[in-house]
Each structure stands twice: as structure tokens, then as C-alpha cells.
Short mmCIF file of C-alpha atoms in Angstrom, two decimals:
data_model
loop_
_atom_site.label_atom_id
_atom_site.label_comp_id
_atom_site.label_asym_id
_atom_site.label_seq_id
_atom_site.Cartn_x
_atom_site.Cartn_y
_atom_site.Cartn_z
CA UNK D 12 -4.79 0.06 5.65
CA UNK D 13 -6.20 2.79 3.28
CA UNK D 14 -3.16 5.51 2.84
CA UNK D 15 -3.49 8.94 4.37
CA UNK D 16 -1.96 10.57 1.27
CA UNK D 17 -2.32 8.91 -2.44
CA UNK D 18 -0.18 10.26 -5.39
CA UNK D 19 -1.69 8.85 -8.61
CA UNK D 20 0.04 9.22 -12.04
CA UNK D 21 1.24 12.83 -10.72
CA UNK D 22 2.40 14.89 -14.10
CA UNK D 23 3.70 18.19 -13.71
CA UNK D 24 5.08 20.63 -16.50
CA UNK D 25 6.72 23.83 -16.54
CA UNK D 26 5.92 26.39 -19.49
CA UNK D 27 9.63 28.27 -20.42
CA UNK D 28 10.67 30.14 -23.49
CA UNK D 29 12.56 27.22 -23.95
CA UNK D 30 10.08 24.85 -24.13
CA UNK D 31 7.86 22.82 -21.69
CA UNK D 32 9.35 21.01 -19.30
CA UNK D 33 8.45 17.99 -17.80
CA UNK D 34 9.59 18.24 -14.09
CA UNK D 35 7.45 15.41 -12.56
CA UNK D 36 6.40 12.09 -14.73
CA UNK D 37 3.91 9.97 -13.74
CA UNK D 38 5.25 9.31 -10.09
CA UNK D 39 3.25 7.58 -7.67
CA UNK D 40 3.35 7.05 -3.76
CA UNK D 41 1.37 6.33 -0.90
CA UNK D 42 1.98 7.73 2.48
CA UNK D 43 0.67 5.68 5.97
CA UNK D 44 -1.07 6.99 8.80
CA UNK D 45 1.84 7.74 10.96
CA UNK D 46 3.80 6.71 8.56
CA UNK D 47 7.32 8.48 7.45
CA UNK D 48 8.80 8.58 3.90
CA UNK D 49 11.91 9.52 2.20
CA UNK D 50 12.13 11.05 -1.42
CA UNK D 51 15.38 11.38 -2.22
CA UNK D 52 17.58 12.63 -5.33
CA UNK D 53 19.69 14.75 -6.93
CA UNK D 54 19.09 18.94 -6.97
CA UNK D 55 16.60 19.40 -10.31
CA UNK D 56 15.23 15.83 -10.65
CA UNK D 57 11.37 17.17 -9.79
CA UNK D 58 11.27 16.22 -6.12
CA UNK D 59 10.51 19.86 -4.62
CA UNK D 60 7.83 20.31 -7.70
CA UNK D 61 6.44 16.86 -6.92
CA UNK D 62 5.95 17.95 -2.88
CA UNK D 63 4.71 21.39 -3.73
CA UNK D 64 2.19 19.98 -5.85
CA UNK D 65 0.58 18.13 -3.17
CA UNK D 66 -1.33 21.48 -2.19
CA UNK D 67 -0.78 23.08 -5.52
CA UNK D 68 1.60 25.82 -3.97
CA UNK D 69 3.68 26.07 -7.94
CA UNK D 70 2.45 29.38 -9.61
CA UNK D 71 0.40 28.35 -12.18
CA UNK D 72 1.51 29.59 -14.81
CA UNK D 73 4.03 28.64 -15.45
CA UNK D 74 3.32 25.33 -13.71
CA UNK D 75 0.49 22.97 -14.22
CA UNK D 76 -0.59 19.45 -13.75
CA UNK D 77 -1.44 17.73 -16.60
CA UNK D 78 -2.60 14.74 -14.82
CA UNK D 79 -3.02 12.54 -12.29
CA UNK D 80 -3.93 13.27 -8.86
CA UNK D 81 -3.08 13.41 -5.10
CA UNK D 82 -5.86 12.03 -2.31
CA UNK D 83 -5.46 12.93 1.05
CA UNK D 84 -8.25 11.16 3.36
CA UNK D 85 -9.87 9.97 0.45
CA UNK D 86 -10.34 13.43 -0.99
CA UNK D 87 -8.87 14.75 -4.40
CA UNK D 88 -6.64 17.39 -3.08
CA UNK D 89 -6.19 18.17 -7.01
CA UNK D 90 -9.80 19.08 -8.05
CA UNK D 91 -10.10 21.17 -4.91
CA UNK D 92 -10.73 25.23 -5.64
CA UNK D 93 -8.27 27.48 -3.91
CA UNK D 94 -10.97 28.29 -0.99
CA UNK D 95 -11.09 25.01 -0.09
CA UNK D 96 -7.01 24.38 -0.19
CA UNK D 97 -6.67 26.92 2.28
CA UNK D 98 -8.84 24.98 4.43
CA UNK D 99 -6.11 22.15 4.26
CA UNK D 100 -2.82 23.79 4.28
CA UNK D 101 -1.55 24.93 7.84
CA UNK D 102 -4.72 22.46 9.27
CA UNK D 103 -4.28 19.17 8.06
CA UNK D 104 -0.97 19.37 6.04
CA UNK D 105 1.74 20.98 7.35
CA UNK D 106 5.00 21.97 4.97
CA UNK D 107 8.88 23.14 5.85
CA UNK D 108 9.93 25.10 2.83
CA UNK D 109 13.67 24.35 2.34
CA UNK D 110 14.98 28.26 3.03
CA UNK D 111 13.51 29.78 6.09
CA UNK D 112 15.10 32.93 4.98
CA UNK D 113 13.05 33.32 2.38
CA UNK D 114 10.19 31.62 3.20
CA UNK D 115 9.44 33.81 6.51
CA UNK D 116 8.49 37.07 6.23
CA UNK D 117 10.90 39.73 7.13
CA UNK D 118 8.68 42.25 8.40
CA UNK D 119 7.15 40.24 10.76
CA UNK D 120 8.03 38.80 14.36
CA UNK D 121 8.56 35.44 13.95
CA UNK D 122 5.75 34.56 16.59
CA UNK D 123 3.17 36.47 14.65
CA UNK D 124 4.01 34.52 11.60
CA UNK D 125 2.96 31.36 14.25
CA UNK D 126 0.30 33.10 15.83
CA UNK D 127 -1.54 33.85 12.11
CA UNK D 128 -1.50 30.09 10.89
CA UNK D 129 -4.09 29.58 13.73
CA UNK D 130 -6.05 32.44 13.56
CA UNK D 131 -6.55 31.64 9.87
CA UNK D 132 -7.87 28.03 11.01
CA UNK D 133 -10.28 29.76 13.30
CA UNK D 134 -8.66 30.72 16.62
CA UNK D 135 -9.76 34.34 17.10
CA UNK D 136 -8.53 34.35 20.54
CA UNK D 137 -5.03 35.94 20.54
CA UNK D 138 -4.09 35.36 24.23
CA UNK D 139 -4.94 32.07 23.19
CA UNK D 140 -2.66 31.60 19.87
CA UNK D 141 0.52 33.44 21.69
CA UNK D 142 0.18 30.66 24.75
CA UNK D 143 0.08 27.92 22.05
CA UNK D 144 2.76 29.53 20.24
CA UNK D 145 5.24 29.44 23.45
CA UNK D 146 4.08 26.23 23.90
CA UNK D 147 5.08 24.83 20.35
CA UNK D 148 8.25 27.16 20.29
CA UNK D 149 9.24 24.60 23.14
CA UNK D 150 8.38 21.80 21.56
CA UNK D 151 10.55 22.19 18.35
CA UNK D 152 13.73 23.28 20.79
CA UNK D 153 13.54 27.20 21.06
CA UNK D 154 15.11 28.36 23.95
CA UNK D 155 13.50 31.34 25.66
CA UNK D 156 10.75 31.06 23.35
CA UNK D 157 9.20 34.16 25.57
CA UNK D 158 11.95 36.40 23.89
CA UNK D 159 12.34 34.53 20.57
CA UNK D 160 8.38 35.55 19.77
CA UNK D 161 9.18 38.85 19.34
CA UNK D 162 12.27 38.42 17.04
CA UNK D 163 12.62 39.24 13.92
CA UNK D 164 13.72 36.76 11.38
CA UNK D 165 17.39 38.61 10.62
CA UNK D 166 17.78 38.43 14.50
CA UNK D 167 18.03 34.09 14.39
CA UNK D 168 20.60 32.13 13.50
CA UNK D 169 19.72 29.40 10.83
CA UNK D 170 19.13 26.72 12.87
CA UNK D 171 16.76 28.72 15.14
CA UNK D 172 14.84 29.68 11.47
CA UNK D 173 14.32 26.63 10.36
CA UNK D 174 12.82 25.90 14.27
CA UNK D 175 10.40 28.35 13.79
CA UNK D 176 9.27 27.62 10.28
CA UNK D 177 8.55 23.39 11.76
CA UNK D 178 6.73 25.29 14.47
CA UNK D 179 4.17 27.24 12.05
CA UNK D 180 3.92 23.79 10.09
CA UNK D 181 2.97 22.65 13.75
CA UNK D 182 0.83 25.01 14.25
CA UNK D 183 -2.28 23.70 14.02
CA UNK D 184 -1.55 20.06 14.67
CA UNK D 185 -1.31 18.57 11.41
CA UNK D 186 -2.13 14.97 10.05
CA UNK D 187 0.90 15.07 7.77
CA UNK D 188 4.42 17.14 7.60
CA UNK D 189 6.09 17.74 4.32
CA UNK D 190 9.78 18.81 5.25
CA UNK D 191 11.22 20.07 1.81
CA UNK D 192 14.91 20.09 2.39
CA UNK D 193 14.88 21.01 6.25
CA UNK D 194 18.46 20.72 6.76
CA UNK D 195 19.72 23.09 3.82
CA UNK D 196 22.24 25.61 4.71
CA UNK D 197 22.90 24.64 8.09
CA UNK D 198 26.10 22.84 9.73
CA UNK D 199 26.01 18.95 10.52
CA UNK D 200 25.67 19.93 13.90
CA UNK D 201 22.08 21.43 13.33
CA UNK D 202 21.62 18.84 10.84
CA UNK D 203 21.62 16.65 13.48
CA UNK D 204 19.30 18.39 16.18
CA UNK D 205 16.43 19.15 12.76
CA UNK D 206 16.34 15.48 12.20
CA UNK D 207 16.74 14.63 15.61
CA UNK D 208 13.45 16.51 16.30
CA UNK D 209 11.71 15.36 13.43
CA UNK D 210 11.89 11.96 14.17
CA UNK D 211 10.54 12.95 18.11
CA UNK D 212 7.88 14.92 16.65
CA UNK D 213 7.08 11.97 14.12
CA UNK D 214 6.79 9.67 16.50
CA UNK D 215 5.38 11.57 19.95
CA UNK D 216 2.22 13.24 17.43
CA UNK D 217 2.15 9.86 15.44
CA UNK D 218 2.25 12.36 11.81
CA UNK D 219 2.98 11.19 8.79
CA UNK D 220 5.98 12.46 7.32
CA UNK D 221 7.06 13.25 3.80
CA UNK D 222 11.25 13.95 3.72
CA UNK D 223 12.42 15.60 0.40
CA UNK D 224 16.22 14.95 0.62
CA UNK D 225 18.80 14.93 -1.70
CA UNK D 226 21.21 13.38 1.06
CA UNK D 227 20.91 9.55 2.09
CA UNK D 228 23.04 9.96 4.73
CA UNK D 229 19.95 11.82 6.73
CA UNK D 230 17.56 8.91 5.63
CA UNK D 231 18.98 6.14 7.49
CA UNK D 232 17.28 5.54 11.14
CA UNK D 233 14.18 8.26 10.31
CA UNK D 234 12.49 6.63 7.07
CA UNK D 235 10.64 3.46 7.12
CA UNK D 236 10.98 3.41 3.22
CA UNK D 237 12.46 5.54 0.73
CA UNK D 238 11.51 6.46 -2.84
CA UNK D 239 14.57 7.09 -5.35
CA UNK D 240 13.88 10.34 -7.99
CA UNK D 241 15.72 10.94 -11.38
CA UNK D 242 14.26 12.85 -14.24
CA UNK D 243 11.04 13.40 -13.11
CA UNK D 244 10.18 9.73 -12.35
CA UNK D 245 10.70 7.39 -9.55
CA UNK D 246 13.19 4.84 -10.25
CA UNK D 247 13.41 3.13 -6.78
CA UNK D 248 11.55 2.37 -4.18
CA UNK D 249 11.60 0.03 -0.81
CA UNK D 250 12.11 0.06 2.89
CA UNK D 251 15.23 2.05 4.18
CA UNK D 252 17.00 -1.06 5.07
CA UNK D 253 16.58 -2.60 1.97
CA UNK D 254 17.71 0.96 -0.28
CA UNK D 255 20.64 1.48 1.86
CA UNK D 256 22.16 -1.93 1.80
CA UNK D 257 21.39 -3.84 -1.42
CA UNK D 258 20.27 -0.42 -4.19
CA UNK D 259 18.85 -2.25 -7.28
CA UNK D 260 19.65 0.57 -9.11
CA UNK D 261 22.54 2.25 -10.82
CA UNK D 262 21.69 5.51 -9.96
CA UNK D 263 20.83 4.58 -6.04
CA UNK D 264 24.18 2.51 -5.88
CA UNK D 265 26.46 6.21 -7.25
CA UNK D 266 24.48 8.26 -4.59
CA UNK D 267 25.09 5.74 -2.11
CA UNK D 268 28.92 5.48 -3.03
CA UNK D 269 29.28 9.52 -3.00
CA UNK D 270 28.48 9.32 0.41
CA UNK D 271 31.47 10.37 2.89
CA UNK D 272 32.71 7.55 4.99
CA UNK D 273 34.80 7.37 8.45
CA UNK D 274 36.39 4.77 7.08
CA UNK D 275 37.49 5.92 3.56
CA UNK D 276 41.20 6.25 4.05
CA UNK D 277 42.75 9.97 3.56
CA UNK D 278 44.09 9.03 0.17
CA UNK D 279 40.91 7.85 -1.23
CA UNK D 280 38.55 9.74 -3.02
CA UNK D 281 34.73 10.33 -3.60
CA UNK D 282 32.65 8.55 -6.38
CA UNK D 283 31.04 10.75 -7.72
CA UNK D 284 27.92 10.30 -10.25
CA UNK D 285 29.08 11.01 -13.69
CA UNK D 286 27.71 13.76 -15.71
CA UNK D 287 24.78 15.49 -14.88
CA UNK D 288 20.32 15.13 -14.66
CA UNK D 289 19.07 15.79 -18.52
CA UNK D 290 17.38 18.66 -19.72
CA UNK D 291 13.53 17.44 -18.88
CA UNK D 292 12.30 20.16 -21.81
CA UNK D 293 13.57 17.43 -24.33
CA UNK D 294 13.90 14.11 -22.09
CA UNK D 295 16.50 11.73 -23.83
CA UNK D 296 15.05 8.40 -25.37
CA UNK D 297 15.12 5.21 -23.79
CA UNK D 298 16.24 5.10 -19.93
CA UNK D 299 17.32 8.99 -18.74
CA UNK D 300 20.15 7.71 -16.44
CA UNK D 301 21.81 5.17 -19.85
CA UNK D 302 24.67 8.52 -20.02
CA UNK D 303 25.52 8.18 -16.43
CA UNK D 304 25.03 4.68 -16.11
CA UNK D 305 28.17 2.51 -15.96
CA UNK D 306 26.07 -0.41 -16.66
CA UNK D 307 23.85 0.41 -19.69
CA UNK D 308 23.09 -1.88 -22.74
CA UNK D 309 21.65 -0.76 -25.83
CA UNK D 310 18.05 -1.05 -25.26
CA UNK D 311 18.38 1.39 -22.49
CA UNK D 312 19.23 4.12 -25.34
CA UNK D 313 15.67 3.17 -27.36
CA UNK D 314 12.78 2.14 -24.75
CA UNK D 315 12.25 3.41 -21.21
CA UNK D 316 12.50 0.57 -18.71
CA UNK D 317 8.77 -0.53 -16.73
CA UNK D 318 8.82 -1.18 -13.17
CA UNK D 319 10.21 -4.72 -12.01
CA UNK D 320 8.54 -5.87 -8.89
CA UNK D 321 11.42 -7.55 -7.25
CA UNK D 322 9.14 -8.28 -3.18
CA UNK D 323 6.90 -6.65 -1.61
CA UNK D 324 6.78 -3.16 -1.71
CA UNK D 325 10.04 -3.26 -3.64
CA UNK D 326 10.22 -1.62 -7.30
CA UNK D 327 12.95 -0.65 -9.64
CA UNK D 328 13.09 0.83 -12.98
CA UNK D 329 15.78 -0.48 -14.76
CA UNK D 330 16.80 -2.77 -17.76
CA UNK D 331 18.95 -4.42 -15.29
CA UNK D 332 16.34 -6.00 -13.02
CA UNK D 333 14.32 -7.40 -16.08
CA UNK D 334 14.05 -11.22 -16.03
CA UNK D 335 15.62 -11.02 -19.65
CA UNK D 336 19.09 -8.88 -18.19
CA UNK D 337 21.27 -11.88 -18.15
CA UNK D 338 20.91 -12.85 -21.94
CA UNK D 339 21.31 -8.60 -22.92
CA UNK D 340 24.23 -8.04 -20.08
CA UNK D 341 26.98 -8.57 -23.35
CA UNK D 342 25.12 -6.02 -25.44
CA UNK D 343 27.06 -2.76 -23.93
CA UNK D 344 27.43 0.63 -25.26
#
């Protein structure tokens, strides 16, 4: 089945005082019709550049990709002018920025800021738009969506903001949803309800759906597969099922053990990861994760692992999963 959206060789830098730095690196994905996908990953490993790049929403500068490309429908969403990238954002790709509170405007009712995505794509008729609005402030979960048109921003809770901004991604009915963090500074309770009405809108509309997560916890009953991020690369990928209960790598296994369990006694404590992401303006030699890892041998400090196809659909980066591991294992640092 040809993919709905393509991510080939994707390279993204940065331009700093510091230096350049190389958020995304050569990451690759394909996304189903209908299909939904997790990228997951700690805060600062390139996921949020990686998704914005998809309709080229970085400023550039400072941002710019340096190659690679991303197809959606067969078309090169990269080589597209900004005219014609208008044409697709709001219509045919819809995104949730991660803070609502910035992301909405604050001089605007919140049901104007619906009301404009469509008239943008071509529906002049405002009696129209506002009917479609009430009609899609239902759908995501607003109650008295009548009243909640004419609010302000300041005058919702979180929860209720990050309803509104899925419901201008809505707007128009798109093919695909990119939900960048959709559950950030809200409770678990309203965790809950967002993903609980992603997964209903995912599956009643039949979109595709793109999750950038740094949480696995939110991944497990949504994503088909998952994609693991670290440095700018992906390290990991696979169905859900197969992420969640048997990681292949280091760096999936710590995120999955950081993970708070009912059944972790009182005394117990976290696991954290070790350490922290590297600097991506100078990226380390070798394998990025080798300081975190507990596991790393000496060629992880001098040549970047390749992907290891370990079954279909299933790839890992790591020194670990090479047919060769066994006889190296010995060879710590």
C-alpha cells in the first residue's frame, strides 16, 4: 500500500552563534492511510523539529533542511513554494502545537480562530463556518460549544485549549493529524480524555495520525507502531506491542523502566536514564547514547552503529543487535 506521508533522509540544522546544530539526522518514516504512529523521546532529541518540518513551519533562518524530503500523496511537500503549502496546511494536514496558550491567539475568540481555518480553504460563507464550528466543537468534547465560541482563550481551562486547538486542526477535515505533544501541561485526568478522543477521532474519520510524545506510557493501546528518537536519529522502530514488551535498545529499555508503575512498591525508586541528550552542534563520535548506555563496548565510542533488521518492520540501531555482538560483548568500557 503506497504511504500517505513519506519522510526520506530528513536533515534538519539549526544556525546558532554557537555553531550549527544538527537537530534531525537522516530519519526516515512512512505513515499509512489511516494509519497512527508514535515518535517518541526525550525533550531536545529533534522530534518537534522533525514534525514541524513536515510543512516547513521552522523559521528559516535559523532552520533549514539540508536534505532529504517528505511526500505526502506522492507529492514533495519539501520543494513546494510557500503559496502552495498554505494550500496543504489546515486542508489536508492538520497539526496540534504542543502549548495552546501560545499557539492561539489571544485577541481572538476562540471560534473565530476555527471559523478562519475554513474560510482560508475557501468557505466564504460565515453562517456556514460558525455551524461547522459548533458542530466540530462537539465533536472534540466542548461542552456548550454555543458559549465556548465566543470565549476568549484566557477564559478556558487547559484542557478545554487544547480542545479547541484539535478542533481548528479538524477544521477542514484533514487526511492526516500531527499532535505535537497534545497532553503537555495538563493533569492525567485530561491526559486521559485528549488521548481518549484522539484515538475516537482516529478511528471514526479513518486519519492518519502522527503522535510526538516523549511519554510511552500514552503510546500503549493508540499506536500501531512506534518510532524511538535520540540525537537527531531514529534508533528504534516496530509495532507498539513489540517496543513496549521486548525494546532492542538501551535507550528504549531506560525510558521504558522510568516509567511509574502500580506495582513498584513505596520503597522503590525510579530508573532513571543516566546523564543527559548530547550537544547536537558537536555530535559525539561513534554511537550518541555509548555515555548513557550501561551496555556499551568500545566500538560504540569510534563508529556509529547501521540499522539491524531484526523482522519485519522491526529496526534497531545499536552495536548490540549486530550479528557480531556476542564475540565484542567482553570488550566494555
Amino acid at each position: 500500500m503506497q504511504p500517505l506521508l513519506k519522510i526520506e533522509d530528513l536533515n534538519v540544522q539549526f544556525e546558532t552563534r554557537a555553531g550549527v546544530l544538527q537537530a534531525v539526522r537522516g530519519i526516515n518514516l512512512e505513515i499509512g492511510p489511516g494509519e497512527a504512529l508514535a515518535l517518541v523521546g526525550e525533550s531536545g532529541c529533534g522530534k518537534s523539529a522533525a514534525a514541524q518540518s513536515v510543512l516547513k513551519l521552522l523559521p528559516s533562518p535559523p532552520a533549514r533542511i539540508t536534505r532529504g524530503g517528505v511526500f505526502f500523496a506522492g507529492e514533495n511537500l519539501t520543494a513546494m513554494s510557500e503559496k502552495e503549502l498554505q494550500r496543504v496546511r489546515g486542508r489536508d494536514i492538520g497539526f496540534i502545537f504542543q502549548d495552546p496558550m501560545t499557539s492561539l491567539n489571544p485577541t481572538m475568540k476562540v471560534g473565530r480562530q476555527v471559523v478562519e481555518v475554513m474560510y482560508r480553504h475557501g468557505e466564504k460563507d460565515n453562517k456556514k463556518n460558525r455551524e461547522r464550528a459548533l458542530e466540530i466543537f462537539g465533536l472534540v468534547g466542548i461542552s456548550n460549544p454555543g458559549r465556548r465560541l465566543d470565549q476568549y482563550p484566557h477564559q478556558l481551562s487547559g484542557g478545554m485549549r487544547q480542545r479547541v486547538m484539535a478542533a481548528i486542526a479538524l477544521a477542514c477535515g484533514p487526511r492526516l493529524l500531527i499532535a505535537d505533544e497534545p497532553t503537555t501541561a495538563v493533569d492525567v485526568t485530561i491526559q486521559a480524555q485528549i488521548m481518549e478522543l484522539l484515538r475516537d477521532l482516529q478511528k471514526k474519520r479513518g486519519m492518519s495520525v502522527l503522535l510526538i510524545t516523549h511519554d510511552l506510557s500514552l503510546v500503549a493501546g493508540f499506536a500501531r507502531r512506534v518510532a524511538v528518537m535520540y540525537a537527531g536519529k531514529i534508533i528504534e522502530t516496530g509495532t507498539a506491542e513489540e517496543v513496549m514488551n521486548s525494546p532492542a535498545h538501551p535507550y528504549t529499555r531506560g525510558l521504558l523502566a522510568s516509567i511509574p508503575r502500580l506495582e513498584v512498591r513505596p520503597e522503590e525508586r525510579l530508573a532513571p536514564v543516566p546523564g543527559r541528550p548530547p550537544v547536537m552542534i558537536n555530535p559525539p563520535p561513534g554511537c550518541p547514547f555509548r555515555p548513557r548506555c550501561p551496555e556499551a563496548m568500545y566500538i560504540c565510542a569510534k563508529i556509529e552503529p547501521g540499522e539491524t533488521i531484526l523482522g519485519q518492520g522491526r529496526i534497531v540501531s545499536c552495536w548490540l543487535a549486530h550479528p557480531m555482538a556476542a564475540e565484542s560483548r567482553p570488550e566494555r568500557l
